[in-house]
Amino acid sequence: MDKNTDEEQPSAACNQYPKEAVKKRQNAGRGSGGSDSSKTFRKSFRLDYRLEEDVTKSKRGKDGRFANPWPTWKSPTLPNVLKWSLMEKNNSNVPGSEELDKELPVLEPYFVQKPELAGKTGAGMRVTWLGHATVMVEMDELVLLTDPIFSQRASPSQLVGPKRFRRPPCTVAQLPKIDAVLISHTHYDHLDYNTVTSLNERFGSELRWFVPLGLLQWMQRCGCENVIELDWWEENCVPGHDAVTFVFTPSQHWCKRTVRDDNKVLWGSWSVLGPWNRFFFAGDTGYCLAFEQIGKRFGPFDLAAIPIGAYEPRWFMKYQHVDPEEAVRIHIDVQAKKSVAIHWGTFALANEYYLDPPVKLNEALERYGLKKDDFFLLNHGESRDLGTNETFEN
């Protein structure tokens, strides 16, 4: 659960409008290299040749903890945490289950009844939204999960803490074979201990975990053996699938799970570069210069998963969570052909009305001259095929 604070500082980059920015998309080259990979310990590959240009590297403070290098970042303060918690009105107004079933239906994912179809997308790709920041992506003969959470609460305890108002569309036992999991950072709504151990019990060392620098030992304590931790701009792959490169890319966020572990682990986004498709997972982030760098080096992406929720009040949330308009800017910056909205409609983690994120998203798309289909919404459990001539139905 993410609680970052400070006074609002207007950003010129965030306030630039809109249709002109769309025209700046670049059709950059799509070359990337693969290599053999270590199974259990961190190993980086030679960076993409375009990374010979200047990029923003990860940064540590004098205390050895990671720090955001972006001018758009301000660190949290306890007074602002208290101000938000005690003084700001919560406008989420999540209704009862009957209305929720109408507004945010939870569908049974296609693979529950037809598991044999999973991973069979040819040269195309398929995305299934499993709630919050968890998506299942099928591309280039691999099946990936992002920031999986199947627990009822995003908390160190299942007795207290933020509780889901939409149930998971499936269980870990109902998932098809998963080849890799991408973890963006350590907050409880993105790194869930019960889900990690359940996935490890089911798939064991056949499942590769891609995690941020500093998280390897925690994963090993969970029993996970096949773990690769990476710094920003480092690469690795899934054994036997060297043609698909996983790059840990920057974002603007922070990490914390206990009283004393602030920012001992890095945070970031993920760029997955295959011979047929490219996928970008933004994780949790405020708006910053990182996404233009990522787009220049690895774009265009066939699909991006970008957060649109948990953004109010802006004076408190803007440094760690983009709002829907900034999400559209990320879509443009990374040169995404299509984007899917994530990080909304599952947990009430901030103060906006629970149905506002998709409304604000569509308003922003219109201002930027984009179509709703360019940055689309899915129901919980719903899938969409991309890059094929077929229409996929749940």
Short mmCIF file of C-alpha atoms in Angstrom, two decimals:
data_model
loop_
_atom_site.label_atom_id
_atom_site.label_comp_id
_atom_site.label_asym_id
_atom_site.label_seq_id
_atom_site.Cartn_x
_atom_site.Cartn_y
_atom_site.Cartn_z
CA MET A 1 0.00 0.00 0.00
CA ASP A 2 1.47 3.24 -1.16
CA LYS A 3 1.54 6.39 0.94
CA ASN A 4 3.82 9.12 -0.40
CA THR A 5 3.42 12.76 0.39
CA ASP A 6 4.52 16.34 -0.05
CA GLU A 7 3.48 19.74 -1.29
CA GLU A 8 2.35 19.90 -4.89
CA GLN A 9 4.95 21.14 -7.35
CA PRO A 10 3.53 21.88 -10.81
CA SER A 11 5.46 20.24 -13.62
CA ALA A 12 5.63 21.89 -17.00
CA ALA A 13 6.03 18.50 -18.66
CA CYS A 14 2.81 17.24 -17.08
CA ASN A 15 0.84 20.28 -18.20
CA GLN A 16 1.74 20.19 -21.88
CA TYR A 17 -1.19 19.51 -24.16
CA PRO A 18 -1.93 17.06 -25.98
CA LYS A 19 -2.52 16.26 -29.68
CA GLU A 20 0.89 17.63 -30.66
CA ALA A 21 2.51 15.11 -28.35
CA VAL A 22 0.85 12.24 -30.17
CA LYS A 23 2.50 13.29 -33.41
CA LYS A 24 5.97 12.89 -31.86
CA ARG A 25 5.86 9.08 -31.84
CA GLN A 26 8.98 7.63 -33.35
CA ASN A 27 9.30 4.34 -35.21
CA ALA A 28 12.53 3.33 -33.53
CA GLY A 29 14.39 0.13 -34.48
CA ARG A 30 13.29 -3.09 -32.81
CA GLY A 31 16.60 -4.96 -32.50
CA SER A 32 17.50 -6.64 -29.21
CA GLY A 33 19.96 -9.31 -28.18
CA GLY A 34 19.52 -12.54 -26.26
CA SER A 35 21.94 -14.79 -24.43
CA ASP A 36 22.22 -17.73 -22.10
CA SER A 37 21.00 -17.07 -18.59
CA SER A 38 21.91 -18.02 -15.05
CA LYS A 39 19.17 -19.91 -13.27
CA THR A 40 19.30 -18.70 -9.71
CA PHE A 41 21.53 -15.64 -9.44
CA ARG A 42 21.52 -12.18 -10.94
CA LYS A 43 23.29 -11.84 -14.24
CA SER A 44 23.00 -8.92 -16.65
CA PHE A 45 23.39 -9.07 -20.40
CA ARG A 46 24.96 -6.52 -22.70
CA LEU A 47 22.56 -3.62 -22.97
CA ASP A 48 20.65 -2.79 -26.13
CA TYR A 49 22.93 -0.88 -28.48
CA ARG A 50 20.68 2.16 -28.23
CA LEU A 51 21.56 2.34 -24.53
CA GLU A 52 24.97 3.61 -25.45
CA GLU A 53 23.17 6.95 -25.33
CA ASP A 54 22.77 8.64 -21.97
CA VAL A 55 20.15 7.08 -19.72
CA THR A 56 19.16 7.77 -16.14
CA LYS A 57 20.75 5.13 -13.92
CA SER A 58 19.52 4.09 -10.50
CA LYS A 59 20.78 6.17 -7.60
CA ARG A 60 21.66 5.46 -3.98
CA GLY A 61 21.92 7.94 -1.13
CA LYS A 62 24.79 8.12 1.34
CA ASP A 63 22.95 5.61 3.51
CA GLY A 64 23.03 3.06 0.69
CA ARG A 65 19.28 3.22 0.08
CA PHE A 66 17.84 3.84 -3.36
CA ALA A 67 16.63 7.32 -4.26
CA ASN A 68 14.62 8.76 -7.13
CA PRO A 69 16.83 10.71 -9.55
CA TRP A 70 13.93 12.61 -11.10
CA PRO A 71 13.29 16.36 -10.52
CA THR A 72 9.56 15.52 -10.37
CA TRP A 73 10.03 13.52 -7.13
CA LYS A 74 9.66 14.62 -3.52
CA SER A 75 10.16 12.26 -0.60
CA PRO A 76 7.33 11.43 1.80
CA THR A 77 6.96 13.14 5.15
CA LEU A 78 5.06 11.92 8.18
CA PRO A 79 3.10 15.20 8.57
CA ASN A 80 1.66 14.84 5.06
CA VAL A 81 0.82 11.17 5.63
CA LEU A 82 -1.17 12.24 8.68
CA LYS A 83 -2.73 15.18 6.82
CA TRP A 84 -3.97 12.86 4.09
CA SER A 85 -5.15 10.18 6.49
CA LEU A 86 -6.95 12.49 8.91
CA MET A 87 -7.95 15.59 6.97
CA GLU A 88 -8.77 14.56 3.39
CA LYS A 89 -12.25 13.28 2.57
CA ASN A 90 -12.48 9.78 1.12
CA ASN A 91 -14.71 10.03 -1.94
CA SER A 92 -14.30 6.42 -3.11
CA ASN A 93 -17.87 5.50 -2.04
CA VAL A 94 -17.58 1.83 -2.95
CA PRO A 95 -21.13 0.38 -2.97
CA GLY A 96 -22.45 -3.04 -2.00
CA SER A 97 -21.96 -6.24 -3.96
CA GLU A 98 -25.19 -6.02 -5.97
CA GLU A 99 -24.27 -2.68 -7.54
CA LEU A 100 -20.64 -3.72 -7.91
CA ASP A 101 -21.69 -6.80 -9.87
CA LYS A 102 -23.40 -4.48 -12.36
CA GLU A 103 -20.69 -1.83 -12.56
CA LEU A 104 -17.57 -4.02 -12.30
CA PRO A 105 -18.47 -7.59 -13.24
CA VAL A 106 -15.95 -10.34 -12.52
CA LEU A 107 -15.73 -12.80 -15.41
CA GLU A 108 -14.33 -16.30 -15.36
CA PRO A 109 -11.11 -16.19 -17.41
CA TYR A 110 -11.17 -18.23 -20.61
CA PHE A 111 -8.36 -20.54 -19.40
CA VAL A 112 -10.41 -21.95 -16.51
CA GLN A 113 -12.57 -23.91 -18.99
CA LYS A 114 -10.09 -24.01 -21.89
CA PRO A 115 -6.57 -24.26 -20.41
CA GLU A 116 -5.28 -25.82 -23.62
CA LEU A 117 -5.61 -22.43 -25.37
CA ALA A 118 -3.19 -20.64 -23.04
CA GLY A 119 0.03 -19.51 -24.67
CA LYS A 120 -1.19 -20.25 -28.18
CA THR A 121 -1.21 -16.80 -29.74
CA GLY A 122 1.06 -17.36 -32.75
CA ALA A 123 2.72 -14.10 -33.72
CA GLY A 124 0.08 -12.13 -31.81
CA MET A 125 -0.43 -11.59 -28.10
CA ARG A 126 -3.21 -11.82 -25.53
CA VAL A 127 -3.77 -9.92 -22.29
CA THR A 128 -6.07 -10.89 -19.41
CA TRP A 129 -6.76 -8.50 -16.53
CA LEU A 130 -6.87 -10.36 -13.20
CA GLY A 131 -7.48 -7.25 -11.08
CA HIS A 132 -5.39 -4.33 -9.79
CA ALA A 133 -1.90 -4.46 -11.39
CA THR A 134 -2.06 -8.18 -12.18
CA VAL A 135 -2.25 -9.02 -15.86
CA MET A 136 -1.50 -12.26 -17.65
CA VAL A 137 0.26 -11.65 -20.95
CA GLU A 138 0.74 -14.33 -23.60
CA MET A 139 3.37 -13.44 -26.19
CA ASP A 140 6.19 -15.01 -28.17
CA GLU A 141 5.56 -18.51 -26.75
CA LEU A 142 5.67 -17.29 -23.13
CA VAL A 143 3.00 -16.68 -20.48
CA LEU A 144 3.76 -13.86 -18.03
CA LEU A 145 2.20 -12.50 -14.83
CA THR A 146 2.71 -8.98 -13.48
CA ASP A 147 2.64 -8.06 -9.77
CA PRO A 148 0.33 -10.97 -8.86
CA ILE A 149 -1.97 -10.60 -5.86
CA PHE A 150 -4.72 -13.15 -5.23
CA SER A 151 -5.16 -12.39 -1.51
CA GLN A 152 -8.17 -10.58 -0.08
CA ARG A 153 -6.07 -7.86 1.57
CA ALA A 154 -3.03 -5.85 0.47
CA SER A 155 -1.43 -5.98 3.88
CA PRO A 156 1.07 -7.87 6.04
CA SER A 157 -2.01 -9.38 7.73
CA GLN A 158 -5.17 -10.83 6.22
CA LEU A 159 -7.09 -9.52 9.26
CA VAL A 160 -6.53 -5.80 8.67
CA GLY A 161 -5.53 -3.49 5.84
CA PRO A 162 -6.99 -2.58 2.43
CA LYS A 163 -9.49 -5.22 1.34
CA ARG A 164 -10.46 -6.01 -2.24
CA PHE A 165 -13.95 -4.97 -3.25
CA ARG A 166 -13.70 -7.16 -6.38
CA ARG A 167 -12.66 -10.77 -5.90
CA PRO A 168 -9.89 -12.37 -7.97
CA PRO A 169 -11.33 -13.82 -11.20
CA CYS A 170 -9.51 -17.11 -10.56
CA THR A 171 -7.27 -18.89 -8.08
CA VAL A 172 -3.59 -19.68 -8.42
CA ALA A 173 -4.59 -23.33 -8.92
CA GLN A 174 -6.70 -22.34 -11.95
CA LEU A 175 -3.91 -20.50 -13.74
CA PRO A 176 -2.33 -22.06 -16.82
CA LYS A 177 1.39 -22.76 -16.80
CA ILE A 178 3.18 -19.49 -16.07
CA ASP A 179 6.71 -19.02 -17.42
CA ALA A 180 7.68 -15.77 -15.71
CA VAL A 181 6.52 -13.29 -13.08
CA LEU A 182 7.46 -9.60 -13.17
CA ILE A 183 7.64 -7.70 -9.85
CA SER A 184 7.79 -3.88 -10.00
CA HIS A 185 8.32 -3.04 -6.31
CA THR A 186 7.66 -4.21 -2.76
CA HIS A 187 4.42 -2.51 -1.65
CA TYR A 188 1.86 -5.00 -0.42
CA ASP A 189 -0.60 -4.48 -3.26
CA HIS A 190 2.15 -5.47 -5.73
CA LEU A 191 4.22 -8.03 -3.81
CA ASP A 192 1.96 -10.39 -1.89
CA TYR A 193 3.63 -13.04 0.26
CA ASN A 194 0.75 -15.54 0.12
CA THR A 195 0.55 -15.29 -3.67
CA VAL A 196 4.32 -15.65 -4.06
CA THR A 197 4.40 -18.81 -1.94
CA SER A 198 1.32 -20.23 -3.69
CA LEU A 199 2.84 -19.68 -7.13
CA ASN A 200 6.11 -21.20 -5.95
CA GLU A 201 4.32 -24.25 -4.51
CA ARG A 202 2.50 -24.77 -7.80
CA PHE A 203 5.27 -24.12 -10.34
CA GLY A 204 8.51 -24.49 -8.35
CA SER A 205 11.83 -23.83 -10.06
CA GLU A 206 10.22 -23.93 -13.52
CA LEU A 207 8.82 -20.45 -12.84
CA ARG A 208 11.28 -17.61 -13.36
CA TRP A 209 10.90 -14.51 -11.15
CA PHE A 210 12.17 -11.18 -12.43
CA VAL A 211 12.55 -8.80 -9.49
CA PRO A 212 14.17 -5.43 -8.66
CA LEU A 213 17.69 -5.13 -7.27
CA GLY A 214 17.69 -5.89 -3.54
CA LEU A 215 14.80 -8.37 -3.50
CA LEU A 216 16.66 -11.64 -4.19
CA GLN A 217 17.12 -12.68 -0.57
CA TRP A 218 13.46 -12.02 0.32
CA MET A 219 12.37 -14.18 -2.61
CA GLN A 220 14.75 -16.95 -1.58
CA ARG A 221 13.34 -16.87 1.96
CA CYS A 222 9.95 -17.51 0.36
CA GLY A 223 11.43 -20.66 -1.16
CA CYS A 224 11.78 -19.34 -4.70
CA GLU A 225 14.87 -20.68 -6.45
CA ASN A 226 14.62 -19.35 -9.99
CA VAL A 227 15.04 -15.63 -9.25
CA ILE A 228 16.76 -12.93 -11.31
CA GLU A 229 17.18 -9.50 -9.71
CA LEU A 230 18.12 -6.59 -11.95
CA ASP A 231 19.18 -2.96 -11.79
CA TRP A 232 17.67 -0.40 -14.17
CA TRP A 233 18.55 -1.17 -17.80
CA GLU A 234 19.87 -4.66 -17.04
CA GLU A 235 18.55 -7.60 -19.06
CA ASN A 236 17.90 -11.33 -18.73
CA CYS A 237 15.67 -14.01 -20.19
CA VAL A 238 13.73 -17.20 -19.51
CA PRO A 239 15.84 -20.34 -20.07
CA GLY A 240 15.03 -21.85 -23.44
CA HIS A 241 13.51 -18.57 -24.67
CA ASP A 242 16.59 -16.45 -25.30
CA ALA A 243 14.88 -14.53 -28.10
CA VAL A 244 12.70 -12.72 -25.52
CA THR A 245 14.60 -10.14 -23.47
CA PHE A 246 13.37 -8.83 -20.10
CA VAL A 247 14.71 -5.37 -19.25
CA PHE A 248 14.18 -3.72 -15.87
CA THR A 249 13.44 -0.10 -16.71
CA PRO A 250 12.96 2.98 -14.48
CA SER A 251 9.89 4.49 -12.86
CA GLN A 252 9.23 7.08 -10.16
CA HIS A 253 8.15 5.38 -6.94
CA TRP A 254 9.52 3.96 -3.66
CA CYS A 255 9.63 0.76 -1.61
CA LYS A 256 8.61 -0.12 1.94
CA ARG A 257 7.29 -3.21 3.73
CA THR A 258 8.52 -2.79 7.31
CA VAL A 259 9.36 0.03 9.69
CA ARG A 260 13.06 0.08 8.79
CA ASP A 261 13.37 -1.14 5.20
CA ASP A 262 12.55 2.07 3.31
CA ASN A 263 14.01 1.95 -0.21
CA LYS A 264 16.43 -0.90 0.45
CA VAL A 265 14.92 -2.44 -2.69
CA LEU A 266 14.78 -0.72 -6.07
CA TRP A 267 11.50 -0.08 -7.94
CA GLY A 268 10.82 0.12 -11.65
CA SER A 269 8.95 -0.91 -14.77
CA TRP A 270 9.53 -3.79 -17.19
CA SER A 271 10.13 -3.88 -20.93
CA VAL A 272 9.70 -7.31 -22.53
CA LEU A 273 11.19 -7.45 -26.01
CA GLY A 274 10.32 -10.40 -28.20
CA PRO A 275 10.89 -11.22 -31.87
CA TRP A 276 7.18 -10.71 -32.61
CA ASN A 277 5.86 -8.50 -29.82
CA ARG A 278 6.95 -5.92 -27.25
CA PHE A 279 5.23 -5.41 -23.89
CA PHE A 280 5.70 -2.62 -21.34
CA PHE A 281 4.56 -2.90 -17.70
CA ALA A 282 4.65 0.44 -15.88
CA GLY A 283 4.12 -0.96 -12.37
CA ASP A 284 3.37 1.88 -9.93
CA THR A 285 4.70 5.30 -10.79
CA GLY A 286 4.48 9.05 -10.82
CA TYR A 287 5.04 10.82 -14.11
CA CYS A 288 8.70 11.45 -14.94
CA LEU A 289 11.25 11.59 -17.76
CA ALA A 290 11.86 7.84 -17.63
CA PHE A 291 9.11 6.94 -20.06
CA GLU A 292 10.41 9.04 -22.91
CA GLN A 293 13.81 7.38 -22.44
CA ILE A 294 12.18 3.94 -22.49
CA GLY A 295 10.17 4.75 -25.61
CA LYS A 296 13.23 6.01 -27.47
CA ARG A 297 15.23 2.90 -26.66
CA PHE A 298 12.68 0.11 -26.81
CA GLY A 299 9.55 1.47 -28.46
CA PRO A 300 7.24 1.09 -30.14
CA PHE A 301 5.49 -1.36 -27.81
CA ASP A 302 2.62 -3.49 -29.06
CA LEU A 303 1.01 -3.31 -25.61
CA ALA A 304 1.56 -1.34 -22.42
CA ALA A 305 -0.10 -1.95 -19.03
CA ILE A 306 -0.39 1.46 -17.35
CA PRO A 307 -1.96 2.44 -13.98
CA ILE A 308 -4.91 4.84 -13.96
CA GLY A 309 -6.15 4.74 -10.33
CA ALA A 310 -5.24 5.71 -6.74
CA TYR A 311 -4.39 9.32 -7.66
CA GLU A 312 -6.39 11.65 -5.36
CA PRO A 313 -5.63 14.01 -3.71
CA ARG A 314 -3.01 15.19 -6.18
CA TRP A 315 -0.95 17.18 -3.66
CA PHE A 316 -0.33 13.87 -1.89
CA MET A 317 -0.40 11.23 -4.61
CA LYS A 318 1.14 12.87 -7.67
CA TYR A 319 4.75 11.93 -6.88
CA GLN A 320 3.98 8.20 -6.71
CA HIS A 321 0.79 7.65 -8.74
CA VAL A 322 -0.10 9.05 -12.14
CA ASP A 323 -3.63 10.24 -12.80
CA PRO A 324 -5.44 9.14 -15.99
CA GLU A 325 -4.14 12.07 -18.02
CA GLU A 326 -0.55 11.33 -17.04
CA ALA A 327 -1.22 7.68 -17.89
CA VAL A 328 -2.07 8.80 -21.43
CA ARG A 329 1.20 10.73 -21.52
CA ILE A 330 3.06 7.53 -20.58
CA HIS A 331 1.21 5.72 -23.38
CA ILE A 332 2.51 8.37 -25.78
CA ASP A 333 6.03 8.54 -24.31
CA VAL A 334 6.71 4.80 -24.55
CA GLN A 335 5.20 4.73 -28.04
CA ALA A 336 2.56 2.14 -27.20
CA LYS A 337 0.36 0.98 -30.04
CA LYS A 338 -2.21 -0.17 -27.46
CA SER A 339 -2.45 0.17 -23.69
CA VAL A 340 -4.58 -1.57 -21.07
CA ALA A 341 -5.67 0.22 -17.90
CA ILE A 342 -4.57 -1.33 -14.59
CA HIS A 343 -4.36 -0.37 -10.89
CA TRP A 344 -8.01 0.55 -10.45
CA GLY A 345 -11.34 -1.05 -9.59
CA THR A 346 -9.97 -3.57 -7.07
CA PHE A 347 -8.69 -1.88 -3.88
CA ALA A 348 -9.74 1.54 -2.56
CA LEU A 349 -6.24 2.93 -1.98
CA ALA A 350 -6.91 6.64 -2.52
CA ASN A 351 -9.71 9.20 -2.37
CA GLU A 352 -11.20 9.43 -5.89
CA TYR A 353 -14.66 7.99 -6.60
CA TYR A 354 -14.20 4.31 -7.43
CA LEU A 355 -15.55 4.68 -10.99
CA ASP A 356 -13.76 7.95 -11.82
CA PRO A 357 -10.53 6.48 -13.29
CA PRO A 358 -12.10 5.11 -16.51
CA VAL A 359 -14.19 8.26 -16.95
CA LYS A 360 -11.14 10.51 -16.57
CA LEU A 361 -9.15 8.23 -18.87
CA ASN A 362 -11.65 8.56 -21.70
CA GLU A 363 -11.77 12.33 -21.24
CA ALA A 364 -7.98 12.49 -21.48
CA LEU A 365 -7.92 10.29 -24.59
CA GLU A 366 -10.34 12.65 -26.29
CA ARG A 367 -8.18 15.67 -25.41
CA TYR A 368 -5.14 13.94 -26.89
CA GLY A 369 -6.96 12.95 -30.07
CA LEU A 370 -6.78 9.23 -29.29
CA LYS A 371 -9.45 6.56 -29.56
CA LYS A 372 -10.83 4.59 -26.61
CA ASP A 373 -9.51 1.45 -28.28
CA ASP A 374 -5.97 2.85 -28.16
CA PHE A 375 -6.01 2.73 -24.33
CA PHE A 376 -8.69 0.24 -23.41
CA LEU A 377 -10.44 -1.06 -20.32
CA LEU A 378 -11.10 -4.71 -19.46
CA ASN A 379 -13.50 -6.29 -17.01
CA HIS A 380 -11.94 -8.42 -14.28
CA GLY A 381 -11.09 -11.73 -15.91
CA GLU A 382 -11.61 -10.45 -19.46
CA SER A 383 -9.09 -11.08 -22.25
CA ARG A 384 -8.22 -9.33 -25.47
CA ASP A 385 -6.23 -10.63 -28.42
CA LEU A 386 -3.88 -8.25 -30.18
CA GLY A 387 -2.07 -8.57 -33.48
CA THR A 388 -4.36 -11.28 -34.87
CA ASN A 389 -7.40 -11.29 -37.11
CA GLU A 390 -9.43 -13.23 -34.55
CA THR A 391 -11.73 -11.84 -31.87
CA PHE A 392 -11.19 -13.55 -28.54
CA GLU A 393 -14.19 -14.12 -26.29
CA ASN A 394 -14.30 -15.14 -22.62
#
